[in-house]
Coordinates of C-alpha atoms in Angstrom, one line a residue:
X953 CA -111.2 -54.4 97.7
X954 CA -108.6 -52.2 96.9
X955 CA -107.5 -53.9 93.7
X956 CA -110.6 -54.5 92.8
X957 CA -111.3 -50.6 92.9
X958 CA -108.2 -49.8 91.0
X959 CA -109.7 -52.4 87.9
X960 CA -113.2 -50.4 88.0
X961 CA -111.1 -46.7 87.8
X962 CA -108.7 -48.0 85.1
X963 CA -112.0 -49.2 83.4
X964 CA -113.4 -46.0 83.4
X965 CA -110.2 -44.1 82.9
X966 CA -109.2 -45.7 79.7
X967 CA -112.0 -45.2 77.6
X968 CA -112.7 -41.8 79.1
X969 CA -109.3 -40.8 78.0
X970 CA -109.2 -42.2 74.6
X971 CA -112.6 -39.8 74.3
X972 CA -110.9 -36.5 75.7
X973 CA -107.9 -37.5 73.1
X974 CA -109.9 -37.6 70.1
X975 CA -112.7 -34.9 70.9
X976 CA -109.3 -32.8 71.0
X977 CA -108.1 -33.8 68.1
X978 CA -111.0 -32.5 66.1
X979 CA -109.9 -28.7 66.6
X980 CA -106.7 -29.7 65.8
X981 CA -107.2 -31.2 62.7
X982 CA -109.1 -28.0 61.4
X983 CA -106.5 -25.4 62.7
X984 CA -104.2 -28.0 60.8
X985 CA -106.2 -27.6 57.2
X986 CA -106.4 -24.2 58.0
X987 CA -102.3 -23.4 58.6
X988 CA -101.8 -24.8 55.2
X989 CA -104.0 -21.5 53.5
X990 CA -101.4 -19.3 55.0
X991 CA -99.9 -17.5 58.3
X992 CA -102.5 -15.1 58.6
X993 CA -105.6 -17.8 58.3
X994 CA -103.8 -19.5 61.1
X995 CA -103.2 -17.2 63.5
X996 CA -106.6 -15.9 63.3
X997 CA -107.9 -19.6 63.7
X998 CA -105.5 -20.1 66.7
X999 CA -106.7 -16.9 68.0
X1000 CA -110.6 -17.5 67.3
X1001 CA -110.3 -21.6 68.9
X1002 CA -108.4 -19.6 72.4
X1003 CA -111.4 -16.7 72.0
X1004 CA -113.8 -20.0 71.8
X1005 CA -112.8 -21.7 74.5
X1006 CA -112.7 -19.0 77.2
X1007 CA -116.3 -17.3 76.3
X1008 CA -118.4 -20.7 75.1
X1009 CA -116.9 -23.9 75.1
X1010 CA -115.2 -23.7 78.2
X1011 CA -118.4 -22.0 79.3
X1012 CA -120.5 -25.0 78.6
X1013 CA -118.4 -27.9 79.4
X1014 CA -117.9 -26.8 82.8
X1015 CA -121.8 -26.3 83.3
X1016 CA -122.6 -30.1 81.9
X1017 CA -119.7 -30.8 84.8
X1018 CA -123.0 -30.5 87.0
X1019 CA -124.2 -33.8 85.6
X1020 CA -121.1 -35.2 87.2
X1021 CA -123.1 -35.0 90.6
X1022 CA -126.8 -34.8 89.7
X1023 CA -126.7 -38.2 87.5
X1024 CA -124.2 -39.6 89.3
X1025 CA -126.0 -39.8 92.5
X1026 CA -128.8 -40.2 91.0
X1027 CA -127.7 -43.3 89.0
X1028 CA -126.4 -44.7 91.9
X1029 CA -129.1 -44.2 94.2
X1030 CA -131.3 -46.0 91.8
X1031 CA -133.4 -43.6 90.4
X1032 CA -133.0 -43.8 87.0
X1033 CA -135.2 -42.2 85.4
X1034 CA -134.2 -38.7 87.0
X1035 CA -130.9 -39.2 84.7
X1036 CA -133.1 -37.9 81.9
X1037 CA -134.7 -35.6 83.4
X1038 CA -131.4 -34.1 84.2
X1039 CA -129.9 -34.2 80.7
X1040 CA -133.2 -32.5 79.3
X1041 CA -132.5 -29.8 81.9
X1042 CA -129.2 -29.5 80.8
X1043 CA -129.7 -29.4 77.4
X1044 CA -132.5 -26.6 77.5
X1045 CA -130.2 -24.2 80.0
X1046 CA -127.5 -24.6 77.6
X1047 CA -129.2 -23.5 74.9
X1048 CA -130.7 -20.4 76.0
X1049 CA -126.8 -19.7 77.6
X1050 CA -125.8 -20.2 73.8
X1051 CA -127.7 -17.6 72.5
X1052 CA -126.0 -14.3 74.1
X1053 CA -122.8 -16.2 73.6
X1054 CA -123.2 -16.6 70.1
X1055 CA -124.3 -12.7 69.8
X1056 CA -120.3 -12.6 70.8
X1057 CA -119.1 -14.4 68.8
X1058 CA -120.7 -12.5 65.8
X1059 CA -119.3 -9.4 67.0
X1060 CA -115.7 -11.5 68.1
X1061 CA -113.6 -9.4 65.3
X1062 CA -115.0 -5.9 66.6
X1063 CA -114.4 -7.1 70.0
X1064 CA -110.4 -8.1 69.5
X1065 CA -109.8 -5.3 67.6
X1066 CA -111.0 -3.1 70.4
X1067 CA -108.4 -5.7 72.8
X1068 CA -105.4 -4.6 70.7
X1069 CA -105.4 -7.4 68.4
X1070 CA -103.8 -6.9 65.0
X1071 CA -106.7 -5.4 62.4
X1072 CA -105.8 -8.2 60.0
X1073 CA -105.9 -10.9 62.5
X1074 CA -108.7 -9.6 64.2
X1075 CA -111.1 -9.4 61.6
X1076 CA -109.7 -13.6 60.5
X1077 CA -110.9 -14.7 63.5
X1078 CA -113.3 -12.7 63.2
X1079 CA -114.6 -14.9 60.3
X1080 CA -113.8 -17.9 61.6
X1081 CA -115.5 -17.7 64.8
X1082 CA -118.3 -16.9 62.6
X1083 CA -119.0 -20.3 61.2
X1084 CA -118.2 -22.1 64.6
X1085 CA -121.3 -20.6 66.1
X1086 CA -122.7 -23.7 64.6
X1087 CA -120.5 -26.1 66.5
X1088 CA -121.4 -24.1 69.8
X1089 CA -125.0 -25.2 69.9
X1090 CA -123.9 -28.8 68.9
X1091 CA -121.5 -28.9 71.4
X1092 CA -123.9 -28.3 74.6
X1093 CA -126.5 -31.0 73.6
X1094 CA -123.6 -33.3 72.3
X1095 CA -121.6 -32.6 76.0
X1096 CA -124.9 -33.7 78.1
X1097 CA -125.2 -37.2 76.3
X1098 CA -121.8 -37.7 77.3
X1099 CA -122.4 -36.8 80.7
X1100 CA -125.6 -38.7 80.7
X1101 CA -123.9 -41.6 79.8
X1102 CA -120.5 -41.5 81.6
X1103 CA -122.3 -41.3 85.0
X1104 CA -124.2 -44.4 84.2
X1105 CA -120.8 -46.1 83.5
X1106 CA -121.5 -46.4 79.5
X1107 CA -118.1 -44.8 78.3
X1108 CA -117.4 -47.3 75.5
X1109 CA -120.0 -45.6 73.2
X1110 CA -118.6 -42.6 73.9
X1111 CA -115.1 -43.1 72.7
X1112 CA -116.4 -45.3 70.0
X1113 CA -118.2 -42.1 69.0
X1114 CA -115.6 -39.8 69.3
X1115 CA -113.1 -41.9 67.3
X1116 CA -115.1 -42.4 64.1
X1117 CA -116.1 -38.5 64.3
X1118 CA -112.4 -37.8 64.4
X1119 CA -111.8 -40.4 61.6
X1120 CA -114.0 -39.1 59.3
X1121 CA -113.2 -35.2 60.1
X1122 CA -109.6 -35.0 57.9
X1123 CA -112.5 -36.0 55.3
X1124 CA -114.8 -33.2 56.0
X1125 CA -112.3 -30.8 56.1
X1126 CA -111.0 -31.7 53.1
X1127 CA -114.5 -31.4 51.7
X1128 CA -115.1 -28.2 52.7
X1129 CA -111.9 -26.4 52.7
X1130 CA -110.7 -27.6 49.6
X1131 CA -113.2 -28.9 47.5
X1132 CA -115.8 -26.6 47.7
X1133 CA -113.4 -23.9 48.4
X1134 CA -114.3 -22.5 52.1
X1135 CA -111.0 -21.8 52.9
X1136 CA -110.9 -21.5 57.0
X1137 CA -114.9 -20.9 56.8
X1138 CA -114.8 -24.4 55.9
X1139 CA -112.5 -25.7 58.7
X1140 CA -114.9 -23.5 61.4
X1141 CA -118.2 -25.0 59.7
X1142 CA -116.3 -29.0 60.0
X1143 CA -116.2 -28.7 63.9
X1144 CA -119.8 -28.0 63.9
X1145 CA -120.1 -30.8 61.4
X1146 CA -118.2 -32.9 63.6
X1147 CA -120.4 -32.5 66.7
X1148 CA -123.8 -32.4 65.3
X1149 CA -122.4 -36.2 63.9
X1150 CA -121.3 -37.1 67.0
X1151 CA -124.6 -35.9 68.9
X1152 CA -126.4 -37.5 66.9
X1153 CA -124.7 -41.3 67.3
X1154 CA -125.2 -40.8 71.1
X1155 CA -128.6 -39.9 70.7
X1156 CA -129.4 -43.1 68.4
X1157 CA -127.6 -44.9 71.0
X1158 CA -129.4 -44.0 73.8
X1159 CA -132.7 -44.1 71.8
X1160 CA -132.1 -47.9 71.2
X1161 CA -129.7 -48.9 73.8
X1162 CA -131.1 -51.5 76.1
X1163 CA -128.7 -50.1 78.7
X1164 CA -130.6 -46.7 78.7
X1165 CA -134.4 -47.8 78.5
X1166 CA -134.9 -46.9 82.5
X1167 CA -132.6 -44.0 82.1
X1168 CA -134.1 -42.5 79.1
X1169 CA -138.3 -42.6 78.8
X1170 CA -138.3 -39.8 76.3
X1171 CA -138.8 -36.0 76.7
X1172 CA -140.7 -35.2 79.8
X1173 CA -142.3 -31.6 81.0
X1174 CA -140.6 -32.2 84.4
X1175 CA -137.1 -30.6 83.1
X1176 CA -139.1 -27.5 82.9
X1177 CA -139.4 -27.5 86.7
X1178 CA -136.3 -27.3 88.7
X1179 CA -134.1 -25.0 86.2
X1180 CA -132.8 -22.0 88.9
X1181 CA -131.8 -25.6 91.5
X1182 CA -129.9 -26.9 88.5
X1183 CA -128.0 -23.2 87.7
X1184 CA -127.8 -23.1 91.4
X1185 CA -124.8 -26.1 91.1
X1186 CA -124.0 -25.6 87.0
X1187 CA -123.0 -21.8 87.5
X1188 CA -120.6 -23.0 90.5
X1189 CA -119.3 -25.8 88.0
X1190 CA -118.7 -23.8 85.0
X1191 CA -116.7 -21.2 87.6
X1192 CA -114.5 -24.3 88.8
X1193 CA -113.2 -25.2 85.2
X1194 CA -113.7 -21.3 83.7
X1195 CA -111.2 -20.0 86.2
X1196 CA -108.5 -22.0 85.9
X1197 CA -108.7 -22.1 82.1
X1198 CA -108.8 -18.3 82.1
X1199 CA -105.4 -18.3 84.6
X1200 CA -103.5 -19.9 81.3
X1201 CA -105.0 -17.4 78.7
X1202 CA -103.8 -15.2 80.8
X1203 CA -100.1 -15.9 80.9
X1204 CA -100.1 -16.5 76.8
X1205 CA -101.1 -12.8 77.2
X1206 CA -98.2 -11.6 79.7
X1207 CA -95.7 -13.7 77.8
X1208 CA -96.3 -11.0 74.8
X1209 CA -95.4 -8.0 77.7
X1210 CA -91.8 -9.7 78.1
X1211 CA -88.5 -8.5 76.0
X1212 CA -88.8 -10.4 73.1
X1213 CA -92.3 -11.6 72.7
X1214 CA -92.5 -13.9 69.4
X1215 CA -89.6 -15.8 71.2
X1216 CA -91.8 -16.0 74.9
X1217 CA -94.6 -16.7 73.4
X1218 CA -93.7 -19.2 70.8
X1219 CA -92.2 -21.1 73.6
X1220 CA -94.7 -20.8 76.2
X1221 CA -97.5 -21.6 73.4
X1222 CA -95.1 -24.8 73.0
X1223 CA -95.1 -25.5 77.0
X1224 CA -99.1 -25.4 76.8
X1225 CA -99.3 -27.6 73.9
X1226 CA -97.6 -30.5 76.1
X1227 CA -99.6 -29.4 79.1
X1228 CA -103.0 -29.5 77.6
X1229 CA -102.1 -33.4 75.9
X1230 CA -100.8 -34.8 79.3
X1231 CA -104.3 -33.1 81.1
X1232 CA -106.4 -34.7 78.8
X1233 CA -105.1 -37.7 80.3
X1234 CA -105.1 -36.9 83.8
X1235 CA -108.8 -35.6 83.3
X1236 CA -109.9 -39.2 82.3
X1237 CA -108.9 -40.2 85.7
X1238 CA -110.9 -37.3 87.1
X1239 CA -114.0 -38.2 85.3
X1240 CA -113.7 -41.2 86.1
X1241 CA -113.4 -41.0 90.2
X1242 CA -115.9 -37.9 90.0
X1243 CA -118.2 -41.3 88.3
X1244 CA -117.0 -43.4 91.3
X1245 CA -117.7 -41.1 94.5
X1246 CA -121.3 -39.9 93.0
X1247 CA -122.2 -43.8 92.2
X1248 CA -121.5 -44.8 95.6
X1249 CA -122.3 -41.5 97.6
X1250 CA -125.9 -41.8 96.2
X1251 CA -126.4 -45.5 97.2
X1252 CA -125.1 -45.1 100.2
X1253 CA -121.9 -47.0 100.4
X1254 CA -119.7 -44.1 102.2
X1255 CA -116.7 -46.5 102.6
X1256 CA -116.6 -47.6 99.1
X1257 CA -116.4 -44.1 98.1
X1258 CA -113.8 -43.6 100.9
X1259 CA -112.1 -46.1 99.2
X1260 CA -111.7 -44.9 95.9
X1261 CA -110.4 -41.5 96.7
X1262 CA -107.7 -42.9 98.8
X1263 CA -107.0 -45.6 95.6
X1264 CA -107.2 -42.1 92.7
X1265 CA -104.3 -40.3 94.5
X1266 CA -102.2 -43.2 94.1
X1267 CA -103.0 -43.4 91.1
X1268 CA -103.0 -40.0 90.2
X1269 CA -99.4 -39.4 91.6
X1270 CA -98.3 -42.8 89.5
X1271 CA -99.6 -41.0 86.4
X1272 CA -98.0 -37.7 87.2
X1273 CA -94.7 -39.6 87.8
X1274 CA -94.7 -41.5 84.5
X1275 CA -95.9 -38.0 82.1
X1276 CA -93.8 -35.8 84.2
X1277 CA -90.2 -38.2 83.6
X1278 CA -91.5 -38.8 80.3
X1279 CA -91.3 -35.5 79.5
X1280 CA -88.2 -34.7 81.0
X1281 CA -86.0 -37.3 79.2
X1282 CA -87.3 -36.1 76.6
X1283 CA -86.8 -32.2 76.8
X1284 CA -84.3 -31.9 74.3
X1285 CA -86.6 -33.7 71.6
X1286 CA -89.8 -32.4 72.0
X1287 CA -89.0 -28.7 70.9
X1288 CA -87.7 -29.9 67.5
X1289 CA -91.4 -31.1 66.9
X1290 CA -92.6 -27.8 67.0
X1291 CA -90.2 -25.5 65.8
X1292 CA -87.1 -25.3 63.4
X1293 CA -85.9 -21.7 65.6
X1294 CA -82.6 -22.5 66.9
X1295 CA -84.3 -20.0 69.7
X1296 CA -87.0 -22.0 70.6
X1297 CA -85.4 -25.5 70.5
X1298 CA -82.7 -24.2 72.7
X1299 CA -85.1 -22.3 74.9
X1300 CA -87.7 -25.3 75.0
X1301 CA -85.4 -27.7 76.8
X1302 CA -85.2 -25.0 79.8
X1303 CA -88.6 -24.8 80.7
X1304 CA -90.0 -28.9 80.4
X1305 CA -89.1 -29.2 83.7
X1306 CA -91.5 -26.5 84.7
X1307 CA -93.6 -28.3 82.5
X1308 CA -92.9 -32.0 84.1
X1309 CA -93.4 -30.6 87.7
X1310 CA -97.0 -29.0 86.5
X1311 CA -98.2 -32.3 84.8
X1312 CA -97.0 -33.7 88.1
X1313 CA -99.5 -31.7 90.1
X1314 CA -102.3 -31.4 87.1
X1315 CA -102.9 -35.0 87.8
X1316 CA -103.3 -34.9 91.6
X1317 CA -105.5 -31.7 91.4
X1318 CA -107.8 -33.5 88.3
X1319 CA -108.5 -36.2 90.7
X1320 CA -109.4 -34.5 93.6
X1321 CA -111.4 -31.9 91.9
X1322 CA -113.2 -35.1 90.6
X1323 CA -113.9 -36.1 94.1
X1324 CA -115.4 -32.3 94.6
X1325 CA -117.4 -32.9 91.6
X1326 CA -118.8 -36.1 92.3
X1327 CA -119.5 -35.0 96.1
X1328 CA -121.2 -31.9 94.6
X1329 CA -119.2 -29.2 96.0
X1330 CA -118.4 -27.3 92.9
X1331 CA -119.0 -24.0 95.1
X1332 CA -115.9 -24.8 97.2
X1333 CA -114.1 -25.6 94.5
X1334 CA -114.7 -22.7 92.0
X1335 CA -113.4 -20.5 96.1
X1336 CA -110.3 -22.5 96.5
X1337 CA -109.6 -21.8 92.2
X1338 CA -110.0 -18.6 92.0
X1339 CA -107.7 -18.1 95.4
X1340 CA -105.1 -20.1 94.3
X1341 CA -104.5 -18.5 90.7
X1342 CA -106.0 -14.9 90.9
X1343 CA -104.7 -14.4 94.7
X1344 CA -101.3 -16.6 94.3
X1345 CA -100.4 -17.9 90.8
X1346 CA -100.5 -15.0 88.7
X1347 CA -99.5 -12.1 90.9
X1348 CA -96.6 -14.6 91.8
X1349 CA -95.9 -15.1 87.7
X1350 CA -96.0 -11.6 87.4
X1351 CA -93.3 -10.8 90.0
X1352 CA -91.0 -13.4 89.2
X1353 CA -91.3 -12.5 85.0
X1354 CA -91.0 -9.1 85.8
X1355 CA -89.6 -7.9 89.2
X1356 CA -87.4 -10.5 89.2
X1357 CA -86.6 -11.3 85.2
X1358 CA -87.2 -14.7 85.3
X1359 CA -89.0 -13.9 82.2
X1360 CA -91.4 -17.0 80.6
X1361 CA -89.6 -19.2 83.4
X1362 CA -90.8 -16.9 86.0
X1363 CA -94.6 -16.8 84.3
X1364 CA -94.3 -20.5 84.7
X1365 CA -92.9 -20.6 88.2
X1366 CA -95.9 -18.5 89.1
X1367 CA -97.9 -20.8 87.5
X1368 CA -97.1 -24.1 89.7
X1369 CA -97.4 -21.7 92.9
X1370 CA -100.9 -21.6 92.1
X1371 CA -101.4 -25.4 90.8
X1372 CA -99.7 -26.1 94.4
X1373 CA -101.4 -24.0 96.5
X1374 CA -105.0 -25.4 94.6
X1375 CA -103.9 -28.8 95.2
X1376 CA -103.1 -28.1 98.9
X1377 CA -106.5 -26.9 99.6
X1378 CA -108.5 -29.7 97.5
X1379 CA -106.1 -32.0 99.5
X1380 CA -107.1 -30.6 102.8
X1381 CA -110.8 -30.4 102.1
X1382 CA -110.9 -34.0 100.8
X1383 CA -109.2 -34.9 103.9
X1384 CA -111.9 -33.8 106.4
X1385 CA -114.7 -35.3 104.4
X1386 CA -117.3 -37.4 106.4
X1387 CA -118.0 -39.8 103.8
X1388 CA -121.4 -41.1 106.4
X1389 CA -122.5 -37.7 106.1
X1390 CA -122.3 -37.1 102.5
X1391 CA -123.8 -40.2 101.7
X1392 CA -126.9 -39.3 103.7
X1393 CA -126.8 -35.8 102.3
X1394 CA -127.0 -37.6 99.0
X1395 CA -129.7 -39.6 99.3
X1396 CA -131.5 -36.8 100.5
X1397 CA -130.4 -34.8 97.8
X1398 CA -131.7 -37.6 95.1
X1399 CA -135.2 -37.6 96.5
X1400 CA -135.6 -34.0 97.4
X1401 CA -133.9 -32.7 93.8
X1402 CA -131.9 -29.9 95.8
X1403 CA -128.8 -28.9 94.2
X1404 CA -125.7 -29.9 96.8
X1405 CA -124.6 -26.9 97.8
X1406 CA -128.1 -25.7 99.3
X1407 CA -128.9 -28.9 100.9
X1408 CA -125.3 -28.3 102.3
X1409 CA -126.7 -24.7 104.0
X1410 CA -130.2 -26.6 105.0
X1411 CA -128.3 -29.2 106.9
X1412 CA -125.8 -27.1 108.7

């Protein structure tokens, strides 16, 4: 049984990975077209894709995380055609939250200026924020067919997607950067480009799919009713992933308080970089047991999903392992790759292992914030976050940088404090789980519609 649930994780993990990988490599590739127009194009494109991510996209991504529970369950409990309901939900919330969010982004220049940022800078990302508000109200939509189908175990489509999207974006960035002369306007309006083409290969797919005929019976006026149940567990998602994304802006932010800045930050920007690649992997993995425990919670198999969280953090501390050594033997390399400073490269080396011991625990707190997720207790989860980086990690970075001098070593240090303490307290919740009460919670959730946390309250 156990091997057997190790093949269906990997199965899930592998594609969902491979999808994570290449959906990132779409910024990527623009911020790339857009550092060849100059230094001042690219930092205010880095600076617009960080302001992006902790206002809307982050925003978004973590409310679709909802889906994780509410078509999982669903899905697994056997009603299927609630999986569409769901995603029209979905959809429609997120695009009303787009709207104020995109009035922000249209004032996004104004509003770094005001933050201290440099005038020049400012008003670049300014522009380039501009023409992603495009991408923003792709990317909801495009995030809930994703979600739609992951919890329904189709993830194939979804990394076949997201690979030809990202084959074809050097293409249309090339287009509209160079050809037609858009400069970093171009590179903004190619994301946008990018998920509206994406969105629209899931939708085809799920439109003609035989997989999704009992899923998807076409648009229905029952994902009108039911919207404040489904904020109810979405705001508590979005809280989950929001805080602990807004933790590592953060730091990038304190790094440019410390005696010489260019050099902290440049090196702590570096140190992200490797962390953000090895989390996409480790988030596969979460995705993929928060698919697991929701299938089996909502039809009733408690043991089976007993089972697969005790299999995920085995397999989550194998993964850690492997990324974190990797990274380690390869400390004196990996600078080099992002920086000809004979600073950096000599600083880089002394902060991997930092780096190695955080991957280490990224990929035990991804998968047991996936088992949170798929039991639908996004509410603890967004508590325990918010304790263990607001009330621990960065007061403890700040001391150690500052009190103590550790400098971007000590805003690291503070850093794993939190990611320990966070994975200490998912651990221990997981841990007093009663798998035959959350199974019959879920199956009363499925045919009662009641978001998890309330039916939580009704049935204490």
């Amino acid at each position: 049984m156990m091997l057997s649930e190790v093949k269906k994780q990997l199965r899930l993990a592998g594609p969902l990975v491979a999808g994570f990988l290449l959906q990132y490599a779409v910024q990527m590739i623009s911020v790339m077209f857009v550092g060849h127009l100059g230094e001042l194009e690219l930092a205010g494109a880095a600076v617009a894709t960080s302001f992006a991510a902790v206002t809307g996209f982050g925003l978004l991504f973590g409310m679709t995380s909802s889906l994780d529970t509410l078509c999982g369950q669903a899905f697994g409990a056997g009603q299927q055609h609630q999986l569409g309901v769901h995603k029209q939900r979905a959809m429609l919330v997120l695009a009303l939250v787009s709207l104020p969010v995109a009035a922000v982004w249209a004032c996004a220049g104004k509003i770094l200026a005001l933050c201290g940022q440099d005038p020049e800078i400012a008003a670049s990302a300014g522009r380039y924020i501009r023409w992603l508000i495009p991408a923003l109200f792709a990317f909801g939509p495009l995030q809930c067919h994703v979600r739609f189908l992951q919890t329904q175990n189709a993830v194939v489509p979804v990394m076949l997607s997201s690979g030809a999207t990202a084959l074809a974006h050097p293409g249309v960035c090339w287009l509209l950067v160079r050809r037609l002369g858009l400069g970093s306007r171009g590179a903004a309006l190619a994301n946008g480009v990018a998920y509206l083409a994406n969105l629209a290969f899931l939708a085809l797919y799920v439109r003609v799919s035989p997989s999704c005929k009992t899923t998807w019976q076409g648009f229905s006026s029952e994902a009108l009713r039911g919207i404040a149940g489904f904020l109810k567990l979405a705001m508590p998602s979005a809280l989950m992933m929001c805080i602990e994304g807004w933790s590592f802006e953060l730091l990038v932010l304190l790094s440019g308080l410390l005696p010489h800045p260019k050099l902290e930050t440049a090196v702590l920007s570096i140190c992200f970089n490797i962390n953000t690649f090895a989390f996409m992997v480790s988030s596969g993995l979460g995705v993929a047991i928060s698919i697991r425990v929701s299938n089996e919670l909502g039809a009733g198999r408690a043991q089976s999903a007993r089972l697969a969280t005790h299999v995920v953090k085995v397999l989550a501390f194998c993964l850690g392992m492997l990324q974190g050594l990797v990274v380690v033997l390869l400390r004196n390399i990996l600078g080099h790759a992002y920086s000809n400073s004979k600073e950096v490269t000599k600083y880089t080396p002394r902060m991997l292992p930092f780096v190695a011991a955080s991957i280490m625990l990224d990929c035990q707190q991804s998968a047991l914030s996936g088992v949170v997720r798929g039991c639908g207790w996004q509410k603890r989860g967004a508590f325990i976050n918010l304790a263990a980086y607001y009330l621990v990690g960065i007061p403890a970075a700040a001391t150690f940088a500052f009190v103590c001098h550790l400098r971007g070593m000590g805003l690291w240090f503070g850093l794993l404090c939190g990611l320990a303490v966070q994975v200490i307290l998912l651990l221990s919740i997981t841990l007093c789980i009663n798998w035959d009460k959350e199974a019959l919670m879920a199956k009363d959730r499925v045919s009662s519609s009641t978001p998890p946390e309330e039916m939580s309250t009704l049935n204490k």
